[in-house]
Short mmCIF file of C-alpha atoms in Angstrom, two decimals:
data_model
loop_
_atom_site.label_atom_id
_atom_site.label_comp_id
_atom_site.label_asym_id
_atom_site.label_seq_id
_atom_site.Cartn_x
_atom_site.Cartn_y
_atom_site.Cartn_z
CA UNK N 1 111.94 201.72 226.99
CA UNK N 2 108.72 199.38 226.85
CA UNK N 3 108.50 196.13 229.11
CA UNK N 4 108.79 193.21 226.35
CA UNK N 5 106.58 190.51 227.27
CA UNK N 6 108.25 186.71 227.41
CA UNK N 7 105.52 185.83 225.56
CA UNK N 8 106.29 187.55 222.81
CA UNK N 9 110.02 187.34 222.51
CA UNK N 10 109.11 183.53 222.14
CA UNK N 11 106.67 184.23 219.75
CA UNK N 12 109.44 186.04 217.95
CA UNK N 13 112.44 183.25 218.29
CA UNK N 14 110.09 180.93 216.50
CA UNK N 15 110.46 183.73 213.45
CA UNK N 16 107.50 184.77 213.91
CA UNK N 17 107.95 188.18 212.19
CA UNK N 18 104.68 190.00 213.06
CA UNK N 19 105.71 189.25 216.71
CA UNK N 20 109.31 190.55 215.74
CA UNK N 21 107.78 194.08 214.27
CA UNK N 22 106.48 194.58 217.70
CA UNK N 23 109.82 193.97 219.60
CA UNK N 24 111.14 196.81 216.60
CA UNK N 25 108.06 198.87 217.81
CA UNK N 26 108.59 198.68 221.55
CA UNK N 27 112.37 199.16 221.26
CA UNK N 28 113.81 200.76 218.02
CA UNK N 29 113.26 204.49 219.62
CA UNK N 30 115.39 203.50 222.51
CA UNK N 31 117.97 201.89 220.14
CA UNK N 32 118.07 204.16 217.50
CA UNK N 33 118.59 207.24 219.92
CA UNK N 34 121.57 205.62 221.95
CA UNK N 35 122.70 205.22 218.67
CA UNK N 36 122.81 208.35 217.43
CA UNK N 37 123.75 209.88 220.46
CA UNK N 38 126.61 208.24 220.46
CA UNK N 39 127.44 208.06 217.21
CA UNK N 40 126.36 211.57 216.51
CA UNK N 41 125.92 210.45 212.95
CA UNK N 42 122.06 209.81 211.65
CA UNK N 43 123.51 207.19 208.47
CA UNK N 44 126.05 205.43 211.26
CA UNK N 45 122.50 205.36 213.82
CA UNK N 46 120.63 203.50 211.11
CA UNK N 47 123.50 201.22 210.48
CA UNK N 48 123.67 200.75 214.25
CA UNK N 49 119.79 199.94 214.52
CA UNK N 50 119.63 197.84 211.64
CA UNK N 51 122.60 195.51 212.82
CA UNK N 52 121.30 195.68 216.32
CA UNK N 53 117.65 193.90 215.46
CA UNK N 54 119.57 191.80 213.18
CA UNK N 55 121.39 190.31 215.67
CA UNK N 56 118.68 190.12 218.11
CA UNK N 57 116.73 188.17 215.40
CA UNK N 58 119.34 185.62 214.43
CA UNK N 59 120.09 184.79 218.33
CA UNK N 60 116.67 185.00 220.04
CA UNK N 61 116.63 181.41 219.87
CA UNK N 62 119.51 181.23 221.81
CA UNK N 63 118.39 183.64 224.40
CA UNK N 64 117.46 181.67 227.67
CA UNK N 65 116.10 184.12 230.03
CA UNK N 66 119.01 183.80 232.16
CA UNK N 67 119.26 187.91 232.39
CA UNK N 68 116.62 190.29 231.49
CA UNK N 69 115.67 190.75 227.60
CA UNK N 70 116.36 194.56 228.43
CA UNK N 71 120.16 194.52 229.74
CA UNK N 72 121.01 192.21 226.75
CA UNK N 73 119.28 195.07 223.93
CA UNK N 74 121.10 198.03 226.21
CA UNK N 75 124.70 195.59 226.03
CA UNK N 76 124.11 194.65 221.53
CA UNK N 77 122.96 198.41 221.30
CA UNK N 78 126.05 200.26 223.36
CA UNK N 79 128.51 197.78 221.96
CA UNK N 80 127.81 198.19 218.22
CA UNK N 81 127.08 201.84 218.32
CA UNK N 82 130.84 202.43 220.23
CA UNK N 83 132.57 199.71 217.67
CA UNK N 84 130.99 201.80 214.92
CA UNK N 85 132.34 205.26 216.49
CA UNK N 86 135.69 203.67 216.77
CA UNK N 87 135.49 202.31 213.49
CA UNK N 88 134.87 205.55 211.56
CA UNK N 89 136.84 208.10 210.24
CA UNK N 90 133.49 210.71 209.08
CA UNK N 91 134.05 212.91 212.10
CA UNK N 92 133.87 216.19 210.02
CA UNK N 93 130.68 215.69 208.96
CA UNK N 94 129.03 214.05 212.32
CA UNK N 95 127.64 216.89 213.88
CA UNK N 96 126.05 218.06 211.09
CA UNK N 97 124.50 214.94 209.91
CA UNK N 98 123.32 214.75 213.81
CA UNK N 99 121.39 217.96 213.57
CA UNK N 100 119.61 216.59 210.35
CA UNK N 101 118.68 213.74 211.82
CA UNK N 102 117.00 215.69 214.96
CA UNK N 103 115.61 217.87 212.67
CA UNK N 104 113.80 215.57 210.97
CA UNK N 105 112.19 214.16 213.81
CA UNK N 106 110.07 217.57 215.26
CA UNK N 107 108.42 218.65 211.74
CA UNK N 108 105.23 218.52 213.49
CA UNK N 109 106.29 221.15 215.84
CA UNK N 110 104.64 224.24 216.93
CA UNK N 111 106.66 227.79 215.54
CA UNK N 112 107.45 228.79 219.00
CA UNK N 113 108.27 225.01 219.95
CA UNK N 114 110.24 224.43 217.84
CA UNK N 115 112.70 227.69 218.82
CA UNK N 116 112.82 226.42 222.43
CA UNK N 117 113.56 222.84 220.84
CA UNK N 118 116.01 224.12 218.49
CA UNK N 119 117.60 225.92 221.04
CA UNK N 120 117.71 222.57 223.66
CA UNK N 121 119.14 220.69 221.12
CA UNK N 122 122.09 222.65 220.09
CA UNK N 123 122.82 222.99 223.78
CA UNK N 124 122.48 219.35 224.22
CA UNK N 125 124.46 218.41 220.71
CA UNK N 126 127.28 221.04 221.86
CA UNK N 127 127.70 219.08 225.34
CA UNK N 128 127.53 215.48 224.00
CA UNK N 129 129.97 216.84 221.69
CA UNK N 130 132.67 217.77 225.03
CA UNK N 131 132.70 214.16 225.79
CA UNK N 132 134.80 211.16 224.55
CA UNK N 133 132.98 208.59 223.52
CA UNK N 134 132.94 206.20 226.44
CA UNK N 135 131.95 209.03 228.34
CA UNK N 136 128.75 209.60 225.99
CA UNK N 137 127.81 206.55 226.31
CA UNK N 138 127.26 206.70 229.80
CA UNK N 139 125.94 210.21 230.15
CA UNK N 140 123.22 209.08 227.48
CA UNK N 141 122.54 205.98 229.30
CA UNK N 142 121.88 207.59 232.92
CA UNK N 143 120.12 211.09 231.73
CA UNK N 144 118.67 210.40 228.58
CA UNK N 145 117.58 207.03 229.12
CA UNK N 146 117.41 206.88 232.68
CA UNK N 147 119.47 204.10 233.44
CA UNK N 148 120.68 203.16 236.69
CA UNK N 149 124.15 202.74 237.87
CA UNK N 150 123.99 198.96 237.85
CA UNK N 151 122.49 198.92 234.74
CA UNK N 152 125.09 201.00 233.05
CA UNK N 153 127.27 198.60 234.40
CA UNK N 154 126.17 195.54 232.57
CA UNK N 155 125.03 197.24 229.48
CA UNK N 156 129.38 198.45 229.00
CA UNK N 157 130.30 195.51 230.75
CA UNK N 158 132.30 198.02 233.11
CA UNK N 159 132.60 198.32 236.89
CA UNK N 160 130.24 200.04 238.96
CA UNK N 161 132.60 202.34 239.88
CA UNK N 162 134.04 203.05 236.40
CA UNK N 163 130.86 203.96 235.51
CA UNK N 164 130.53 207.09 238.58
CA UNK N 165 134.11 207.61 237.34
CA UNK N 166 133.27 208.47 233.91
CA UNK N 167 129.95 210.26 234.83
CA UNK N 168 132.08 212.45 237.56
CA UNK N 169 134.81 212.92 234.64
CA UNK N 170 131.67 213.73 231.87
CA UNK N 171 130.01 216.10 234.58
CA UNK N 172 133.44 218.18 235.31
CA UNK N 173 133.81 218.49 231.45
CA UNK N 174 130.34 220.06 231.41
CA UNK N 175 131.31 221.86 234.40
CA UNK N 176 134.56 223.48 233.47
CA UNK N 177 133.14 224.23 229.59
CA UNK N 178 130.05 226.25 231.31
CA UNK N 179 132.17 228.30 233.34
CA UNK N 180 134.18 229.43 230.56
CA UNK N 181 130.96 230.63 228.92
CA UNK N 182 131.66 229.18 225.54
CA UNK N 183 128.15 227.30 225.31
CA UNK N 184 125.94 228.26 222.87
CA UNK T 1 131.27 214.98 256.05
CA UNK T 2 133.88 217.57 254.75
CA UNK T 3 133.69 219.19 251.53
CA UNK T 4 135.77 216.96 249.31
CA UNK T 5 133.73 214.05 250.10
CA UNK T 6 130.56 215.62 249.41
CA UNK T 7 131.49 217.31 246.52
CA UNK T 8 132.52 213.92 244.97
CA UNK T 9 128.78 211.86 245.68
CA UNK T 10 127.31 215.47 244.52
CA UNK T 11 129.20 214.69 241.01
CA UNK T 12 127.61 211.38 240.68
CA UNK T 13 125.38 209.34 243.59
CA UNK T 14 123.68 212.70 244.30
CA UNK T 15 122.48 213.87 241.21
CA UNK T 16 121.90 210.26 240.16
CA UNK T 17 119.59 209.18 243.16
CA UNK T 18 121.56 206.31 243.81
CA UNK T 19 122.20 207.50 247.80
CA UNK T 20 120.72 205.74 250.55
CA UNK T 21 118.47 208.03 252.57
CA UNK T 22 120.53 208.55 255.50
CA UNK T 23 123.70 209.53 253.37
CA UNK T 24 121.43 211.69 251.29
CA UNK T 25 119.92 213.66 253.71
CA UNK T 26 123.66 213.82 255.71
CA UNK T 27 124.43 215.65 252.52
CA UNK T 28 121.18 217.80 252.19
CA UNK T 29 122.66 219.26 255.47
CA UNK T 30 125.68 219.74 254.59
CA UNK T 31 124.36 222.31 251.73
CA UNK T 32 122.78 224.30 253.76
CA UNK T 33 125.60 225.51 255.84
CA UNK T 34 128.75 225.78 252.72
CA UNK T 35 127.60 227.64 250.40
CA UNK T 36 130.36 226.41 248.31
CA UNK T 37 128.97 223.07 248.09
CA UNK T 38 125.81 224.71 247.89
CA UNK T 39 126.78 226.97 244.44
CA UNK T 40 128.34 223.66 243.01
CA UNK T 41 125.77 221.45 243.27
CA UNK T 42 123.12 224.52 241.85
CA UNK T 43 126.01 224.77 238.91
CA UNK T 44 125.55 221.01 238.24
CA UNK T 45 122.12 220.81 238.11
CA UNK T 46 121.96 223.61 235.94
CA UNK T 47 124.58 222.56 233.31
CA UNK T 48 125.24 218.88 233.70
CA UNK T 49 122.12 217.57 234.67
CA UNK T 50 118.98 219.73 233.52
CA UNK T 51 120.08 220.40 229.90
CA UNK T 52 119.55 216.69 229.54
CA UNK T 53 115.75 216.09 230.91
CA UNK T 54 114.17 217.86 227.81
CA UNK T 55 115.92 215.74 225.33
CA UNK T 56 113.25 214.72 223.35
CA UNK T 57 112.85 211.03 221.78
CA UNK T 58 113.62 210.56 218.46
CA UNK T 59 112.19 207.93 216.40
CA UNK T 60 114.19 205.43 214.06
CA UNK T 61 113.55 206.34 210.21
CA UNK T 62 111.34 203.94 208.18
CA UNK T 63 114.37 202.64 206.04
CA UNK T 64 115.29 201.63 208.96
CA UNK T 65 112.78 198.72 209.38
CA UNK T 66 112.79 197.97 205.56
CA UNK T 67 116.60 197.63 205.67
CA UNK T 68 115.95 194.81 208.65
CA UNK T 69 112.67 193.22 207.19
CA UNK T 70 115.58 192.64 203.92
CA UNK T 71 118.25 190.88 205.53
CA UNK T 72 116.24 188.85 207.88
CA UNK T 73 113.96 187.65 205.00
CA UNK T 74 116.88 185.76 203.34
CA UNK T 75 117.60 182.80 205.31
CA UNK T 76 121.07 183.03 207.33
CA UNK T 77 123.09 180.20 205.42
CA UNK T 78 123.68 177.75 207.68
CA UNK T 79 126.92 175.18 206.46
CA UNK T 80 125.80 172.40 205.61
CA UNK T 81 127.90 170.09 208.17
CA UNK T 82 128.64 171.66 211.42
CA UNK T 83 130.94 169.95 213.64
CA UNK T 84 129.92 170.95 217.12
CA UNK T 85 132.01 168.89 219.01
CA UNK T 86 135.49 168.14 217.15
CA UNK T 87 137.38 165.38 220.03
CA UNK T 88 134.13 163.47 219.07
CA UNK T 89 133.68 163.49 215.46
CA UNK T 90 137.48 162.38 215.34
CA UNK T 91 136.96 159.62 218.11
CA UNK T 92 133.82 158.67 215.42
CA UNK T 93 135.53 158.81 212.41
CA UNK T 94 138.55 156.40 214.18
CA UNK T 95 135.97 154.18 215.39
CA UNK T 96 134.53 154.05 212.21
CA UNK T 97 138.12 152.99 210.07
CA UNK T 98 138.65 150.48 212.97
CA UNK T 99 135.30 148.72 212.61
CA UNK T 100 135.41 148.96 208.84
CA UNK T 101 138.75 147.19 208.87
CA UNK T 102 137.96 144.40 210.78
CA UNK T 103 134.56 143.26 209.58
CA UNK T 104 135.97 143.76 205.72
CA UNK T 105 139.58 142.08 206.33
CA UNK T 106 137.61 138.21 205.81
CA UNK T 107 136.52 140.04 202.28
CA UNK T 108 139.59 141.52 201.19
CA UNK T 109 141.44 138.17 202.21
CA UNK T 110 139.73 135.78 200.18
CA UNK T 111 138.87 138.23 197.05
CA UNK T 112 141.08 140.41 194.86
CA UNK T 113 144.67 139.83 193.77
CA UNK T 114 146.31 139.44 197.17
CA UNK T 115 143.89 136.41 197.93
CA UNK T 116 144.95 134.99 194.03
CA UNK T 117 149.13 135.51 194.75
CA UNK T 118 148.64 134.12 197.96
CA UNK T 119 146.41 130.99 196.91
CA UNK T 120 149.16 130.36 194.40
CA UNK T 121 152.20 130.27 196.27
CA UNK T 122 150.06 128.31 198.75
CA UNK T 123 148.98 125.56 195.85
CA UNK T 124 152.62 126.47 194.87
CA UNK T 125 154.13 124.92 198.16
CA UNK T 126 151.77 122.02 198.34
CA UNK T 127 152.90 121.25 195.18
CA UNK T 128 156.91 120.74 196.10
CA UNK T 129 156.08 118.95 199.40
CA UNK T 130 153.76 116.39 196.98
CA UNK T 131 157.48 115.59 195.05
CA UNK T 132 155.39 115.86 192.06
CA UNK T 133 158.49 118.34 190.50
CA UNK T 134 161.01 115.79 189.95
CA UNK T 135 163.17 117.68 192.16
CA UNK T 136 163.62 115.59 195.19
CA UNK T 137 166.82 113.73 196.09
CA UNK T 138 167.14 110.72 198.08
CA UNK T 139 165.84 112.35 201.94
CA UNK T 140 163.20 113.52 200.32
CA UNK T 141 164.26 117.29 200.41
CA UNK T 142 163.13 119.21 197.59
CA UNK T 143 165.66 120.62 194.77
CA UNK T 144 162.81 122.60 193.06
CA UNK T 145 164.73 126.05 192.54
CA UNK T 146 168.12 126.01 190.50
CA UNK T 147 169.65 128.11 193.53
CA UNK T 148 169.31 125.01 195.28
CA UNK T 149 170.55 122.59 193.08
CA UNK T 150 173.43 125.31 192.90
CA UNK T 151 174.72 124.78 197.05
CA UNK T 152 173.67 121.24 196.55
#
């Protein structure tokens, strides 16, 4: 994700809205995929992304600087994405709604591209798919959106080393369900 | 460094780059004399860790913004009395009876029908020490009531 000036996030507590559309710019990729990666639902993502900036908005004047800007959007974004995962009951249709989401996203893609995309993304949706959802979270955090440890730490509010126990756990799933050779 | 313990940071420090050098190149060894090691750590890379580094970004539908720019376009309603600190509000509110009762006590006192019964029974009073009744027997006590003309 984009460094977000000070600057601007003051700009933006004042409700300053032009100065809020660029925090949405700089951050609403990075929010809106955690979201539906760990959703794995494209409506519940939106839903996710929409009540993450609100929140942001409504508090920013309450935001002191005392941690960074970033670890408090990774912490809103990975809490309200889980709560909504927990919350819902539309687990037959997820990973279909997940693939028509990503699908929407490479129209611009090149014939032969998109194959080799297609193909990476079923083997990615299939894996995210072996994992609980606590374990998603943190495998999207550290590989998709290269996270550190520590960081994953404060963004789940978890122990550093319950978050290497849950990427060891997520990475022996992976593990065990390649060896059997039932990956797509 | 045996096996177990380097199969366990291979799981997760390893792979994540969060060794420090000396402990990562200890381990770097290690791989290149077990080949065990060795095949699990090329098994992780290759479906744990690699599938992952071509995930491509996605971007956050339009609606998405619209939906945003709509609720934070109506004001939040704010109540209209917030009481941030409760123990003080109370303290204020009994400070507030207290000082109310004493400056308005002279007021109620000499206005309103309290102040009227009590100025008659006062002017009532004066009136039977004053003999004025007819009442009063030879000490001078007053027989102004028939109860007292009844013990008398």
């Amino acid at each position: 994700m984009q460094d977000i000036s000070k600057e601007l996030l003051t700009q933006a507590s004042t409700g300053d809205i032009q100065a809020f559309e660029e925090i949405y710019r700089l951050a609403s990729s990075f929010v809106y995929s955690v979201a539906l990666r760990v959703t794995r639902n494209a409506d519940e993502a939106k839903e996710v992304s929409q009540d993450v900036f609100i929140k942001i908005y409504n508090n920013l004047r309450s935001f002191r600087f005392r941690s960074s800007f970033k670890t408090w959007l990774y912490r809103i974004t990975t809490n309200t994405a889980l709560n909504v995962l927990k919350k819902s009951s539309k687990d037959i249709n997820r990973r279909v709604n997940y693939d028509v989401a990503l699908k929407a996203n490479d129209d611009s893609a090149t014939a032969t591209h998109a194959i080799e995309m297609d193909d990476n993304k079923k083997l990615l949706s299939s894996l995210l798919d072996m994992l609980n959802p606590d374990q998603r979270a943190c495998i999207v955090l550290r590989e998709i959106e290269g996270l550190n440890y520590r960081e994953i730490s404060k963004a789940l509010s978890i122990n550093i080393n319950t978050v290497r126990s849950r990427l060891k756990r997520a990475r022996e799933t992976l593990l065990a369900h390649g060896k059997r050779g039932d990956r797509p | 460094m045996n096996c177990k313990k380097v199969r366990g940071l291979l799981m997760t420090d390893y792979v994540d780059g969060e060794l420090r050098p000396g402990i990562r190149s200890r381990i770097k060894e290690h791989l290149t004399g077990c080949s065990g090691c060795r095949t699990l750590e090329q098994a992780l890379q290759k479906k744990a860790v690699e599938p992952f580094k071509n995930a491509q970004k996605v971007q956050a539908p339009g609606i998405v913004w619209e939906g945003i720019k709509e609720a934070i376009a109506v004001p939040e309603r704010v109540p209209v009395f917030i009481i941030r600190r409760p123990a003080f509000a109370l303290a204020a509110c009994a400070a507030l009876i207290f000082l109310m009762a004493v400056f308005a006590r002279p007021f109620f006192i000499s206005h309103g029908p309290v102040a009227e019964y009590m100025q008659e029974q006062a002017e009532f009073f004066a009136y039977l020490d004053t003999g004025a009744n007819g009442f009063m027997d030879e000490e001078g006590i007053g027989l102004g009531t028939s109860i007292e003309e009844y013990f008398l």
